[in-house]
mmCIF file of C-alpha atoms and ligand atoms in Angstrom:
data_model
loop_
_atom_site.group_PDB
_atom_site.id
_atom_site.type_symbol
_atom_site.label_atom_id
_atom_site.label_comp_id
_atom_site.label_asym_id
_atom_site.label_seq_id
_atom_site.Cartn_x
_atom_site.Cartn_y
_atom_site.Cartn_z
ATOM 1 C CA UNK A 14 3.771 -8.884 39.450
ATOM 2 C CA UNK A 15 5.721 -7.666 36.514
ATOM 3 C CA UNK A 16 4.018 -6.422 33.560
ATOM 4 C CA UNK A 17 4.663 -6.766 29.917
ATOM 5 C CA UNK A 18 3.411 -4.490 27.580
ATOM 6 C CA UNK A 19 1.832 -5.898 23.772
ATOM 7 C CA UNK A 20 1.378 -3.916 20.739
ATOM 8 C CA UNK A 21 0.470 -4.327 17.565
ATOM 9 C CA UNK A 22 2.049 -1.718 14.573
ATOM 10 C CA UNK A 23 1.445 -1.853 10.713
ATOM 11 C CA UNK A 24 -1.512 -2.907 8.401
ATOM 12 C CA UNK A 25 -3.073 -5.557 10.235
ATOM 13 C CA UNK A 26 -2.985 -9.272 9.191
ATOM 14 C CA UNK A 27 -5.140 -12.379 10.243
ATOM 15 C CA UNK A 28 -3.650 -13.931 13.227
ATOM 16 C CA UNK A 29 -2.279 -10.630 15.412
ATOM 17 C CA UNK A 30 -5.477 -11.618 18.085
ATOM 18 C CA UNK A 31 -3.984 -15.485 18.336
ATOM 19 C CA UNK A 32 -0.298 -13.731 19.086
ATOM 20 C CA UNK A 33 -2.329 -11.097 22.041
ATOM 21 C CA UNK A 34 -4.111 -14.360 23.313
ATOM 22 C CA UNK A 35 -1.103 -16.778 23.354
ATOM 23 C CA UNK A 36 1.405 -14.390 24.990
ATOM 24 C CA UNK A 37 -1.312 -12.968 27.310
ATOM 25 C CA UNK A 38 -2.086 -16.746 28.440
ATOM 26 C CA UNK A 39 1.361 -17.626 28.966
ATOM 27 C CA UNK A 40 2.098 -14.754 31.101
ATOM 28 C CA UNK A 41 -0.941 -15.733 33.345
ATOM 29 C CA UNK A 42 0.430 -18.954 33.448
ATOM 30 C CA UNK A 43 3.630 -18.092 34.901
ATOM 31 C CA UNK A 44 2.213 -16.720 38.193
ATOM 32 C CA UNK A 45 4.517 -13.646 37.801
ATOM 33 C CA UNK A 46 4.114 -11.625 34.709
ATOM 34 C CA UNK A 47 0.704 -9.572 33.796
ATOM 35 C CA UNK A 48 -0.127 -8.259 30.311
ATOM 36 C CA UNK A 49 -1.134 -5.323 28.835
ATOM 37 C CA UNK A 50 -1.787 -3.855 25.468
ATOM 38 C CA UNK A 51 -1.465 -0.325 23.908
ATOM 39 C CA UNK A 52 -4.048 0.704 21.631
ATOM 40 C CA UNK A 53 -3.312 2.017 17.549
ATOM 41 C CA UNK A 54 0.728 0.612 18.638
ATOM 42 C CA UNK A 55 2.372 3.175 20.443
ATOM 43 C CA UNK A 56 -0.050 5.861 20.536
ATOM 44 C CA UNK A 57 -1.912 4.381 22.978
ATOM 45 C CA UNK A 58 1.082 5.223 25.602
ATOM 46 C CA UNK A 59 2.107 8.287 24.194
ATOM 47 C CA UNK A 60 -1.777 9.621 24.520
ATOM 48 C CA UNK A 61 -2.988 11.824 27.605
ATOM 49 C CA UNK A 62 -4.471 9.869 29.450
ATOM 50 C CA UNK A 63 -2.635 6.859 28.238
ATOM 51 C CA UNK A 64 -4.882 4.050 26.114
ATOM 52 C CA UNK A 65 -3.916 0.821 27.856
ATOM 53 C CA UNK A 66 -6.095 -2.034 28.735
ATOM 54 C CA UNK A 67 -4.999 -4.920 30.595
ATOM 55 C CA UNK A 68 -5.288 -8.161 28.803
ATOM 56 C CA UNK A 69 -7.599 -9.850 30.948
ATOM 57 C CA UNK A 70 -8.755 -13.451 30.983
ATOM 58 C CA UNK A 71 -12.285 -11.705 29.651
ATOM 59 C CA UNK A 72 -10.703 -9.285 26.736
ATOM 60 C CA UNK A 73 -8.858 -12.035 25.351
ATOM 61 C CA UNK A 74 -11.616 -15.640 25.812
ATOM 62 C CA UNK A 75 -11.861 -16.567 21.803
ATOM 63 C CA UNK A 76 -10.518 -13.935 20.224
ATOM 64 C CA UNK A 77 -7.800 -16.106 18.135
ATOM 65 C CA UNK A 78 -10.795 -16.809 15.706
ATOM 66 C CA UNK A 79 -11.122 -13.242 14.960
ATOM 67 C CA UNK A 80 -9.358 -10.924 12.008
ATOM 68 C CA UNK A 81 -7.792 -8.186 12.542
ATOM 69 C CA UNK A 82 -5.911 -6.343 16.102
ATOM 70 C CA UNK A 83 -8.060 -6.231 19.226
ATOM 71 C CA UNK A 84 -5.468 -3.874 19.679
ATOM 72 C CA UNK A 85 -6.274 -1.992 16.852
ATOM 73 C CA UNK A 86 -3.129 -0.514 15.012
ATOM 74 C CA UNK A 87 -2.039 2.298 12.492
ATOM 75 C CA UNK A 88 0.833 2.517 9.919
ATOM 76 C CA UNK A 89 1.451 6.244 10.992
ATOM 77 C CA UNK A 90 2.795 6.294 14.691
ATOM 78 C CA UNK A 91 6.724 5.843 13.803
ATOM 79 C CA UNK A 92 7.718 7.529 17.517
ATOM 80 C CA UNK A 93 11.292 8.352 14.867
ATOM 81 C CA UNK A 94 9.624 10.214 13.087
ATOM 82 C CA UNK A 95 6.652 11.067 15.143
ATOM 83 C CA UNK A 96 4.109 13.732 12.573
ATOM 84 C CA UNK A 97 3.471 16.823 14.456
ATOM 85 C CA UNK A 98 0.682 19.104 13.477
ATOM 86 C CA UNK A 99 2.232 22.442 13.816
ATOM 87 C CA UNK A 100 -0.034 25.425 14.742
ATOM 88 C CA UNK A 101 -0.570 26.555 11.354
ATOM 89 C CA UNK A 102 -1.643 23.378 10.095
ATOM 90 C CA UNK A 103 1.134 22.498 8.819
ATOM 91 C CA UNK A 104 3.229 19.407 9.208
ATOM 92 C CA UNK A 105 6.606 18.565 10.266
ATOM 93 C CA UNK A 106 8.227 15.162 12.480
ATOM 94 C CA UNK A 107 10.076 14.803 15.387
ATOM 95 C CA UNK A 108 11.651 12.021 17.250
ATOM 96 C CA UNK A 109 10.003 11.022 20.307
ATOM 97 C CA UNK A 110 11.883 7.355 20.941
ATOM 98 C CA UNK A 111 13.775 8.633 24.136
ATOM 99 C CA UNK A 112 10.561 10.531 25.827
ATOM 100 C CA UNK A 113 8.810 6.971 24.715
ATOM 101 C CA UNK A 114 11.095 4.627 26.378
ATOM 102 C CA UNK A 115 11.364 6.499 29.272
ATOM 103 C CA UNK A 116 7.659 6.967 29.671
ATOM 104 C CA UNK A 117 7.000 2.862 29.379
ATOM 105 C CA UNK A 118 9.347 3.009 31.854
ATOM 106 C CA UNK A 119 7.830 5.241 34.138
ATOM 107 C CA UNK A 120 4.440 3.645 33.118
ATOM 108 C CA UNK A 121 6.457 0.589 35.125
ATOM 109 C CA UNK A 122 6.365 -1.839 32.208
ATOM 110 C CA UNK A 123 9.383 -4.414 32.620
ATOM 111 C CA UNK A 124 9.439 -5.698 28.953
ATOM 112 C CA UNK A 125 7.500 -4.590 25.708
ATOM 113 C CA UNK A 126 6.812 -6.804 22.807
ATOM 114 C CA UNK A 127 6.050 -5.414 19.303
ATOM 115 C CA UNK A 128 4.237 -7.257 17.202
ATOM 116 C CA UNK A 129 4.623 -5.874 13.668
ATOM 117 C CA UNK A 130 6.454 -6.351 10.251
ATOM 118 C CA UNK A 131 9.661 -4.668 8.869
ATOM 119 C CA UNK A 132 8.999 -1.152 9.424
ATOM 120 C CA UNK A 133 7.468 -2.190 12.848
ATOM 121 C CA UNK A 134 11.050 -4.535 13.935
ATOM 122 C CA UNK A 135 13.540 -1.517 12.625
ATOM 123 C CA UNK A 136 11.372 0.465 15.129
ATOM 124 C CA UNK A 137 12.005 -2.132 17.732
ATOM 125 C CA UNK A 138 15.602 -2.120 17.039
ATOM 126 C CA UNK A 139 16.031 1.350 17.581
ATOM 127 C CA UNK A 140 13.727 1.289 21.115
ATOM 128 C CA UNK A 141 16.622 -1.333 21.996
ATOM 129 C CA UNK A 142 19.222 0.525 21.413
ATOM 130 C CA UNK A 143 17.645 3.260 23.624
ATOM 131 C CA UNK A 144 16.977 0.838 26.222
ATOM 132 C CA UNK A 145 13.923 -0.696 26.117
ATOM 133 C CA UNK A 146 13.387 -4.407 27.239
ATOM 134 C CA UNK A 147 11.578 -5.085 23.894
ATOM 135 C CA UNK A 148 10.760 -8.319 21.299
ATOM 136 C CA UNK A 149 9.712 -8.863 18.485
ATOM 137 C CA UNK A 150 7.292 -10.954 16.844
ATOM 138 C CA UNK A 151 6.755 -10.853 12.892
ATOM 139 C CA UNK A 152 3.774 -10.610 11.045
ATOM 140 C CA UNK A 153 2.760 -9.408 7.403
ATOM 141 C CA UNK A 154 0.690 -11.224 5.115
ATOM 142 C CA UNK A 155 3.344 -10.362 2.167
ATOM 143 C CA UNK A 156 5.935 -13.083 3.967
ATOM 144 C CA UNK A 157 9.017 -10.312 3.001
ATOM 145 C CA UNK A 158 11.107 -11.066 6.281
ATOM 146 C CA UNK A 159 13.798 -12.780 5.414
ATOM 147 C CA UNK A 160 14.836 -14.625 9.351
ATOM 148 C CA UNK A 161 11.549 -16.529 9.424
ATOM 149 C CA UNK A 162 10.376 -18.583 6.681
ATOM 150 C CA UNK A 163 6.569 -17.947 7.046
ATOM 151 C CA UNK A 164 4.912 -15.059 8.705
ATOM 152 C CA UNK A 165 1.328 -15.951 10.127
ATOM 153 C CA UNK A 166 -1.449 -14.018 7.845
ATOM 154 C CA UNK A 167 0.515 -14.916 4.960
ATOM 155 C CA UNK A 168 -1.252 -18.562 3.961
ATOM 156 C CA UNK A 169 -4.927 -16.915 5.139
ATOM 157 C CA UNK A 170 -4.126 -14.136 2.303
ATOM 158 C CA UNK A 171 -3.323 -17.262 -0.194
ATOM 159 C CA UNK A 172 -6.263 -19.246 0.912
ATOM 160 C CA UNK A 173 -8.259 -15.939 -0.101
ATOM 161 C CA UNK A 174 -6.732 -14.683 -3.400
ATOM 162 C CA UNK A 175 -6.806 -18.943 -4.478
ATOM 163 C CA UNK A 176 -10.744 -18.939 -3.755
ATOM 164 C CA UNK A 177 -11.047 -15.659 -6.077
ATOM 165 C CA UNK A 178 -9.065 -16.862 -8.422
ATOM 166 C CA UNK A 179 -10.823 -20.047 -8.231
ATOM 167 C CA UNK A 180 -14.608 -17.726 -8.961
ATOM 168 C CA UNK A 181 -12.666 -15.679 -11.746
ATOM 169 C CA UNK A 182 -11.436 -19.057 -13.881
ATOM 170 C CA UNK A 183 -14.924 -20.782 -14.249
ATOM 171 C CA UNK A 184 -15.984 -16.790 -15.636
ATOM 172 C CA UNK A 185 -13.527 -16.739 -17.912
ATOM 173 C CA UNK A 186 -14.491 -19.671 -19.077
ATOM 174 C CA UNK A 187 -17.740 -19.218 -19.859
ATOM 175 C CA UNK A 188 -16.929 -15.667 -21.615
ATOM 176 C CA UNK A 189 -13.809 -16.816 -23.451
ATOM 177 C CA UNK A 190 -11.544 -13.966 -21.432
ATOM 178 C CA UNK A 191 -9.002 -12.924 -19.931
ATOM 179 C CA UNK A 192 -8.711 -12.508 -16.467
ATOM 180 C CA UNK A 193 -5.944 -10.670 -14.916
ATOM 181 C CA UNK A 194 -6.051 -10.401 -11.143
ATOM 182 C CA UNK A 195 -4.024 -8.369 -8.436
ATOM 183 C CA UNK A 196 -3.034 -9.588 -5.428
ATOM 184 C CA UNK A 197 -1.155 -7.201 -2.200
ATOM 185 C CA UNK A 198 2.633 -8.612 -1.563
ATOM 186 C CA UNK A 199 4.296 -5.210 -1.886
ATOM 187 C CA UNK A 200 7.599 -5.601 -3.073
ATOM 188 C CA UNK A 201 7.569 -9.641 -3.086
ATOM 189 C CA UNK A 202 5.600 -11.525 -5.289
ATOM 190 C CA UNK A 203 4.813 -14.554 -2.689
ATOM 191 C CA UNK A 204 1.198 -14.239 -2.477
ATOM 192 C CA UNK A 205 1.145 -13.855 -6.598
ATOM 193 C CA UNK A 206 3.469 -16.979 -6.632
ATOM 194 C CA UNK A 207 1.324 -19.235 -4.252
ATOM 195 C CA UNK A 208 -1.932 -18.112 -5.843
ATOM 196 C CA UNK A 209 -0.444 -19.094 -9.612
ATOM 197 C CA UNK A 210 0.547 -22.374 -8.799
ATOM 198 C CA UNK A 211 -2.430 -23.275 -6.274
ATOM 199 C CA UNK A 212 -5.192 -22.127 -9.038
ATOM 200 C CA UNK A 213 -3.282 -23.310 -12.233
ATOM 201 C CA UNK A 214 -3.246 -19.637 -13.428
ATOM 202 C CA UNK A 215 -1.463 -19.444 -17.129
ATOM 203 C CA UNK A 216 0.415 -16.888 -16.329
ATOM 204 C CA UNK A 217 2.126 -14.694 -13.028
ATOM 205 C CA UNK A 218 3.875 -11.908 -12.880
ATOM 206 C CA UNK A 219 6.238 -10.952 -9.654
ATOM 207 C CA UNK A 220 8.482 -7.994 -8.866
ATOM 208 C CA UNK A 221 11.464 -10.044 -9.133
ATOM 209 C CA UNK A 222 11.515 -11.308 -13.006
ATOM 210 C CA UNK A 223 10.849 -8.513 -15.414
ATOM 211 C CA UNK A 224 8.605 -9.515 -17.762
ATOM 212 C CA UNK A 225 7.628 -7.756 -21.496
ATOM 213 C CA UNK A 226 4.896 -7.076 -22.836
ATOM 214 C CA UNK A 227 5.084 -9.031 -26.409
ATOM 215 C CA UNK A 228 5.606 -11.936 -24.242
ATOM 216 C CA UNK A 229 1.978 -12.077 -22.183
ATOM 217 C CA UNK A 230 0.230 -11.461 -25.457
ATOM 218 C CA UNK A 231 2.232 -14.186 -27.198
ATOM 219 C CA UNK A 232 1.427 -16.812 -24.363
ATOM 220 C CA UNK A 233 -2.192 -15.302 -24.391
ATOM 221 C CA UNK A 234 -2.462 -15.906 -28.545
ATOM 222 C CA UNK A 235 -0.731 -19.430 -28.237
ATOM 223 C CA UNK A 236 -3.492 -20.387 -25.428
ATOM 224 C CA UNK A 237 -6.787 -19.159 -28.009
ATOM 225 C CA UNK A 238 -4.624 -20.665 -31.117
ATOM 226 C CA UNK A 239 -5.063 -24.130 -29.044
ATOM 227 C CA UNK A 240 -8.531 -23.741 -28.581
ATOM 228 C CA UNK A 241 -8.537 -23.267 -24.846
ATOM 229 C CA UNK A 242 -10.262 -20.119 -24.955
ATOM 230 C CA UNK A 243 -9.601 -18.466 -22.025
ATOM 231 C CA UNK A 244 -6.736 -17.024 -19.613
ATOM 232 C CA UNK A 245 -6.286 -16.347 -16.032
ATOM 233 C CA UNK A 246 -2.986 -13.937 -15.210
ATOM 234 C CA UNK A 247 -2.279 -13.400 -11.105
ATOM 235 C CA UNK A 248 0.412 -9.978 -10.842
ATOM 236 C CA UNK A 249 1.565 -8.564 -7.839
ATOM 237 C CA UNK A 250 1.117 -5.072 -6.867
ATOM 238 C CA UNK A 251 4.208 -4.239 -6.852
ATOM 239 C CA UNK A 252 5.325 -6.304 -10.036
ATOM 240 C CA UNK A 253 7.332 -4.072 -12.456
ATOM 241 C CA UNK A 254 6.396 -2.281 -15.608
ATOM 242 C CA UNK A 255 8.633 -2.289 -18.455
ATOM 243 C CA UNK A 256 10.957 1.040 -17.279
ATOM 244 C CA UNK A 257 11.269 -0.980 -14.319
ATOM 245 C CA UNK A 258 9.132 1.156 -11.918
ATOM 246 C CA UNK A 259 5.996 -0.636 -9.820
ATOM 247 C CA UNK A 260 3.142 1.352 -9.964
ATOM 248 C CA UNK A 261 1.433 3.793 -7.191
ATOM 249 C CA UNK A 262 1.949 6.856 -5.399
ATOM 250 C CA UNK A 263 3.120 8.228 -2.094
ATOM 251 C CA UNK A 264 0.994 7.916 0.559
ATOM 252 C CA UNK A 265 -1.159 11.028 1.139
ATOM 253 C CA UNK A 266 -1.106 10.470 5.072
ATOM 254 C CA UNK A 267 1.206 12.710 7.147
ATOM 255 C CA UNK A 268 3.566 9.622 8.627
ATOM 256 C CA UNK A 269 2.647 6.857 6.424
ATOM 257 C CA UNK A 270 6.150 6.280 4.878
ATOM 258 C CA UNK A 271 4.643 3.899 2.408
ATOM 259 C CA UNK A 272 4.650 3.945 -1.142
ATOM 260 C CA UNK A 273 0.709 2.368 -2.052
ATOM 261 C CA UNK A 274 1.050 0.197 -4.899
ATOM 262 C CA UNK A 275 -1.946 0.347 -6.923
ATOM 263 C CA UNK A 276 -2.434 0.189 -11.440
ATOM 264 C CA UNK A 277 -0.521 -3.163 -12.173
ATOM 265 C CA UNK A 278 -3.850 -4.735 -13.749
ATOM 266 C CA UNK A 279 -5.664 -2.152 -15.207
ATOM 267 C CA UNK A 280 -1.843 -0.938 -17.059
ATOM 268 C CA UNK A 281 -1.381 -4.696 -18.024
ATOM 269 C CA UNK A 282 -5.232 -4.907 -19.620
ATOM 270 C CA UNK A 283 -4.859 -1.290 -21.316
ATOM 271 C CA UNK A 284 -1.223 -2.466 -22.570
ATOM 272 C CA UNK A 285 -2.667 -5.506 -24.352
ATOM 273 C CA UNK A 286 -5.586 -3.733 -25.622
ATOM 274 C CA UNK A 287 -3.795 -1.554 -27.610
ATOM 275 C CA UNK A 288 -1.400 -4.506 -28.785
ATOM 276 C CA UNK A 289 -4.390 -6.158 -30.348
ATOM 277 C CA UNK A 290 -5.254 -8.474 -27.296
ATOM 278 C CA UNK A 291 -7.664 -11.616 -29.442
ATOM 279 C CA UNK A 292 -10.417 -11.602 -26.308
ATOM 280 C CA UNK A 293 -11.855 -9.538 -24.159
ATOM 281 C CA UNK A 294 -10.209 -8.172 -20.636
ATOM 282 C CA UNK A 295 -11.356 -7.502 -17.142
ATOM 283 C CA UNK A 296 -9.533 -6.579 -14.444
ATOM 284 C CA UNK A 297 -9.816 -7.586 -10.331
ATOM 285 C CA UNK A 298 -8.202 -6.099 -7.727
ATOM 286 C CA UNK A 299 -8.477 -7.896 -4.402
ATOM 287 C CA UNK A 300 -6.696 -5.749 -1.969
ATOM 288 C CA UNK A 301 -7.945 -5.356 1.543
ATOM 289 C CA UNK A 302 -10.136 -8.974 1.356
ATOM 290 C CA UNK A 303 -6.366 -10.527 1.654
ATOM 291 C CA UNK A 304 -6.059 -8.947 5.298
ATOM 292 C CA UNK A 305 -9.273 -9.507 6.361
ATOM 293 C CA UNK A 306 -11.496 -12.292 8.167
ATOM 294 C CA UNK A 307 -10.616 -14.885 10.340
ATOM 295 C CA UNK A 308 -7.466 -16.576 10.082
ATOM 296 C CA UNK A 309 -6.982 -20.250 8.414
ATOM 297 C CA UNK A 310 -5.919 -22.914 11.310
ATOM 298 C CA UNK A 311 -2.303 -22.833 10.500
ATOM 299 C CA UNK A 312 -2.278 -19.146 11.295
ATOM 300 C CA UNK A 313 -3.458 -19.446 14.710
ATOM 301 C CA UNK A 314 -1.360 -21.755 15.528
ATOM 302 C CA UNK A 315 1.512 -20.405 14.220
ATOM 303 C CA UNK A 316 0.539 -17.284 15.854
ATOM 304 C CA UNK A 317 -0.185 -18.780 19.005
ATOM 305 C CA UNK A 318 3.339 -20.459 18.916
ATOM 306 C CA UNK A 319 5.165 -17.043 18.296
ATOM 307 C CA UNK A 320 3.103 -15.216 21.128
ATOM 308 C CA UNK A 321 4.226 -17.958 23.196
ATOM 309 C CA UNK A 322 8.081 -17.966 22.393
ATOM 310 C CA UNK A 323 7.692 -14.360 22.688
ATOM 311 C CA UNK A 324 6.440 -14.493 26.286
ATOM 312 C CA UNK A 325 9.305 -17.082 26.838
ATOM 313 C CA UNK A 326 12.119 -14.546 25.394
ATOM 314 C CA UNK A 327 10.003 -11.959 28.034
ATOM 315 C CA UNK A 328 10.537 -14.310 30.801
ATOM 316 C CA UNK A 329 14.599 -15.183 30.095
ATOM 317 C CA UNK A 330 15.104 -11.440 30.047
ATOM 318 C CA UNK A 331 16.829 -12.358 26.350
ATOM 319 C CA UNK A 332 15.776 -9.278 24.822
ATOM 320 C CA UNK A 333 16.303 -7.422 21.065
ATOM 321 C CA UNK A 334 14.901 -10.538 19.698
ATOM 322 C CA UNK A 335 12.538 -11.589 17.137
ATOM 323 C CA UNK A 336 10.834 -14.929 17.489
ATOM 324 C CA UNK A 337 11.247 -16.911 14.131
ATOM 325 C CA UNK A 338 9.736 -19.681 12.435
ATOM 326 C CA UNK A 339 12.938 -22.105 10.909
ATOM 327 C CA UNK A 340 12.799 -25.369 9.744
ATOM 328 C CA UNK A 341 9.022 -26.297 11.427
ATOM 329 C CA UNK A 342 10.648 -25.121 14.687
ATOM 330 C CA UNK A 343 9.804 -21.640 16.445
ATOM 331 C CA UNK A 344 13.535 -19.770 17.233
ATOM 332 C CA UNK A 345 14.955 -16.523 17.681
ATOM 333 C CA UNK A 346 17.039 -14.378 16.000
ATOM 334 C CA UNK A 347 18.464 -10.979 16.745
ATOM 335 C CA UNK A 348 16.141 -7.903 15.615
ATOM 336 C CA UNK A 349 19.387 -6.312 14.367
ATOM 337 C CA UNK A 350 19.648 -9.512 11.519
ATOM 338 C CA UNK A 351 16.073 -10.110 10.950
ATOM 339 C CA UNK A 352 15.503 -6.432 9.385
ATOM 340 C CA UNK A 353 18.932 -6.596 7.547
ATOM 341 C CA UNK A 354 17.600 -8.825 4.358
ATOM 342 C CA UNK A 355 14.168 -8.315 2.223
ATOM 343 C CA UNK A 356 12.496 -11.487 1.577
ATOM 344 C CA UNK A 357 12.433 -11.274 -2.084
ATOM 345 C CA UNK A 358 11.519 -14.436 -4.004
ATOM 346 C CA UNK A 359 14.770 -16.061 -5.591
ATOM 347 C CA UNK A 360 14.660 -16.452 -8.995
ATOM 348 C CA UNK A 361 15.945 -19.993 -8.733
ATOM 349 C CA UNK A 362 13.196 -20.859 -5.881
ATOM 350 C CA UNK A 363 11.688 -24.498 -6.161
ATOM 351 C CA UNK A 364 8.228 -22.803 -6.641
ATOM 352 C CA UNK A 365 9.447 -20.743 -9.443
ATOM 353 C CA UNK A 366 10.786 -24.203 -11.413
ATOM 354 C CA UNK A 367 7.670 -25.860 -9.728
ATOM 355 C CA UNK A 368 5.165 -23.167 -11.563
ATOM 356 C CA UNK A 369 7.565 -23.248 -14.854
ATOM 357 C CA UNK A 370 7.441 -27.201 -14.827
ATOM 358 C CA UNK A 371 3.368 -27.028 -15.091
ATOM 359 C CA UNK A 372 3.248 -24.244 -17.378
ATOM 360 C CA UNK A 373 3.124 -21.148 -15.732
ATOM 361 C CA UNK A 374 4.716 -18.132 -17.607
ATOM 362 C CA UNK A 375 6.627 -15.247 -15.655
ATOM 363 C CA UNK A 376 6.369 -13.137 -19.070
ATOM 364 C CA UNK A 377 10.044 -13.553 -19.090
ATOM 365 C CA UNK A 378 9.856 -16.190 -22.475
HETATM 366 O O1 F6P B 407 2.051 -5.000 4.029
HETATM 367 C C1 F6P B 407 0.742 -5.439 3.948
HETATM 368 C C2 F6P B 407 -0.007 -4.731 2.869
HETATM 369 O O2 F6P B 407 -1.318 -5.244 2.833
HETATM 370 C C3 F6P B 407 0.642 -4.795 1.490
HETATM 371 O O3 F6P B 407 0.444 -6.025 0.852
HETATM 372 C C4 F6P B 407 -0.011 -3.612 0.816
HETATM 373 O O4 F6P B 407 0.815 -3.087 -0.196
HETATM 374 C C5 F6P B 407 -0.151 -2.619 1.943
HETATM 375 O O5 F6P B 407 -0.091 -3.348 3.142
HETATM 376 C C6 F6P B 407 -1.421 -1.807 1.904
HETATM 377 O O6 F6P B 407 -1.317 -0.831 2.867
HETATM 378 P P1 F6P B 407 -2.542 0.037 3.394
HETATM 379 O O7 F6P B 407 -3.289 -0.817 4.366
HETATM 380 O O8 F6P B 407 -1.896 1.201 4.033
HETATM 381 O O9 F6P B 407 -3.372 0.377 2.225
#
């Protein structure tokens, strides 16, 4: 029997348990190949003794249905830069990637396959070029790679920041407000984008169309001069203040490379406060409700489709791939391409003229 090793690397995202399931099953199918998975991504090989369960037909029974990583997963275990607690307590990193592949290796793994977004496929990339028998398979609920055109997770985070938007417009109703509402996305405003157009929000802001600040309160004081009394504004986390910086700070984690984007709301409410805003403000930021619970039915099956392929890419031996979603048809490309390009949203997208056509402001006009 060969054996194929599955992890999952990054903040999690609803439909990483229908990926474990659907490549798992598909292995079992093909009489030859056996899987396994690493627990918290590669940690769970690089630990003493290793953390590695085999992906039986029992561990794996149902569990598309459920959030979150049977696998369980961490943001923090870059084997690049690896942190190292030094004897002092103090911290430095180290890279571990050649000790790693040779240890999966050892460990007698045949093929590994990664199941993370970009930070998690650069990773990949570089395991490749050390020699590692490794694919890829995307996931992020922010929808920021660029070689597929949906990630699973992505329309389950939608589905949830619509329904709160949903609970937040019949409020500010009823209290003649304004609503403002953040939604995760990092640097890509596609969950802001989908959530504006799919709850009829007034206005969205995204990181890619700067927007100013005498332009929200003009829309707002247009929308009260009409008599329609309230407003409901969707920004992204990582949408841009006026200087042209998102807002946040480092992350306080020893190997968490990520900047967390936090403030966009409560700046934007302050900000029109102080302009003279006509109505009254409150601020809600959704956060980790986006990631979590069970996935919508298109995510499983996209997921299930992409754990799939991925086994399939296992099986041809046609490795340093990353399974795709193109056109309604599940592909491949080359890791090396699909970290190359950000997945910002264009400024000329359909669903930007689609949300401008029924009204939405970007706070550009
Ligand atoms: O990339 C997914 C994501 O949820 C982003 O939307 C968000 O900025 C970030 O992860 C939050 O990271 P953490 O789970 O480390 O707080």
């Amino acid at each position: 029997m060969k054996k194929v090793l599955v992890l999952t690397g990054g903040g999690d995202c609803p439909g990483l348990n229908a990926v474990i399931r659907g490549l798992a099953k598909a292995a079992k199918g093909s009489g030859e190949w056996e899987a396994y998975g690493s627990i918290e991504a590669f940690n769970g090989v690089l630990k003493d003794p290793v953390e590695i369960v085999r992906l039986s037909k029992s561990k794996i029974g149902g569990i598309h249905v459920k959030g979150g990583t049977i696998l369980k997963t961490t943001n923090k275990g870059n084997p690049l830069d690896f942190p190292i607690q030094k004897e002092d307590g103090t911290w430095t990193t180290k890279d571990i990637s050649v000790d790693l592949v040779q240890k999966i290796k050892d460990l007698g793994f045949d093929a590994v396959v990664n199941i993370g977004g970009d930070g998690s496929q650069k990773i990949s990339q570089a395991l490749y070029e050390k020699g590692l028998n490794i694919i890829g398979v995307p996931k992020t609920i922010d929808n920021d790679l660029s070689a597929t055109d949906l990630t699973f997770g992505f329309s389950t985070a939608v589905q949830i920041a619509t329904e709160s938007f949903d609970k937040l417009v019949t409020t500010a109703e009823s209290h003649h407000r304004v609503m403002i509402m953040e939604v995760m996305g990092r640097d890509a405003g596609w969950i802001a984008l989908h959530t504006a157009i799919a709850g009829g929000a007034e206005i969205c802001l995204i990181p890619e169309i700067s927007f100013n600040m005498k332009a929200i309160l003009k829309r707002i004081k247009k929308r009260y001069k009409k008599g329609k009394g309230f407003v409901n504004i969707v920004v992204a986390e990582g949408a841009k203040v006026e200087s042209g910086e998102s807002l946040g700070s480092q992350a306080t984690d020893k190997g968490d490379p990520h900047k967390k984007l936090a403030g966009i709301a409560n700046y934007l409410r302050t900000e029109l406060e102080n302009m003279g805003c006509p109505a009254q403000i409150r601020t809600t930021v959704l956060g980790h409700t986006q990631r979590g619970g069970t996935p919508l039915a298109f995510d499983r099956i996209l997921a299930t489709a992409m754990g799939v392929k991925a086994f399939e890419l296992v099986q041809k031996g046609d490795f340093g791939k990353m399974v795709s979603y193109k056109n309604n048809q599940i592909e491949s490309v080359t890791i090396k391409e699909a970290v190359k390009y950000y997945n910002y949203v264009a400024k000329d997208h359909y669903l930007i003229k689609t949300a401008r056509a029924v009204g939405i402001s970007f706070g550009d006009e």
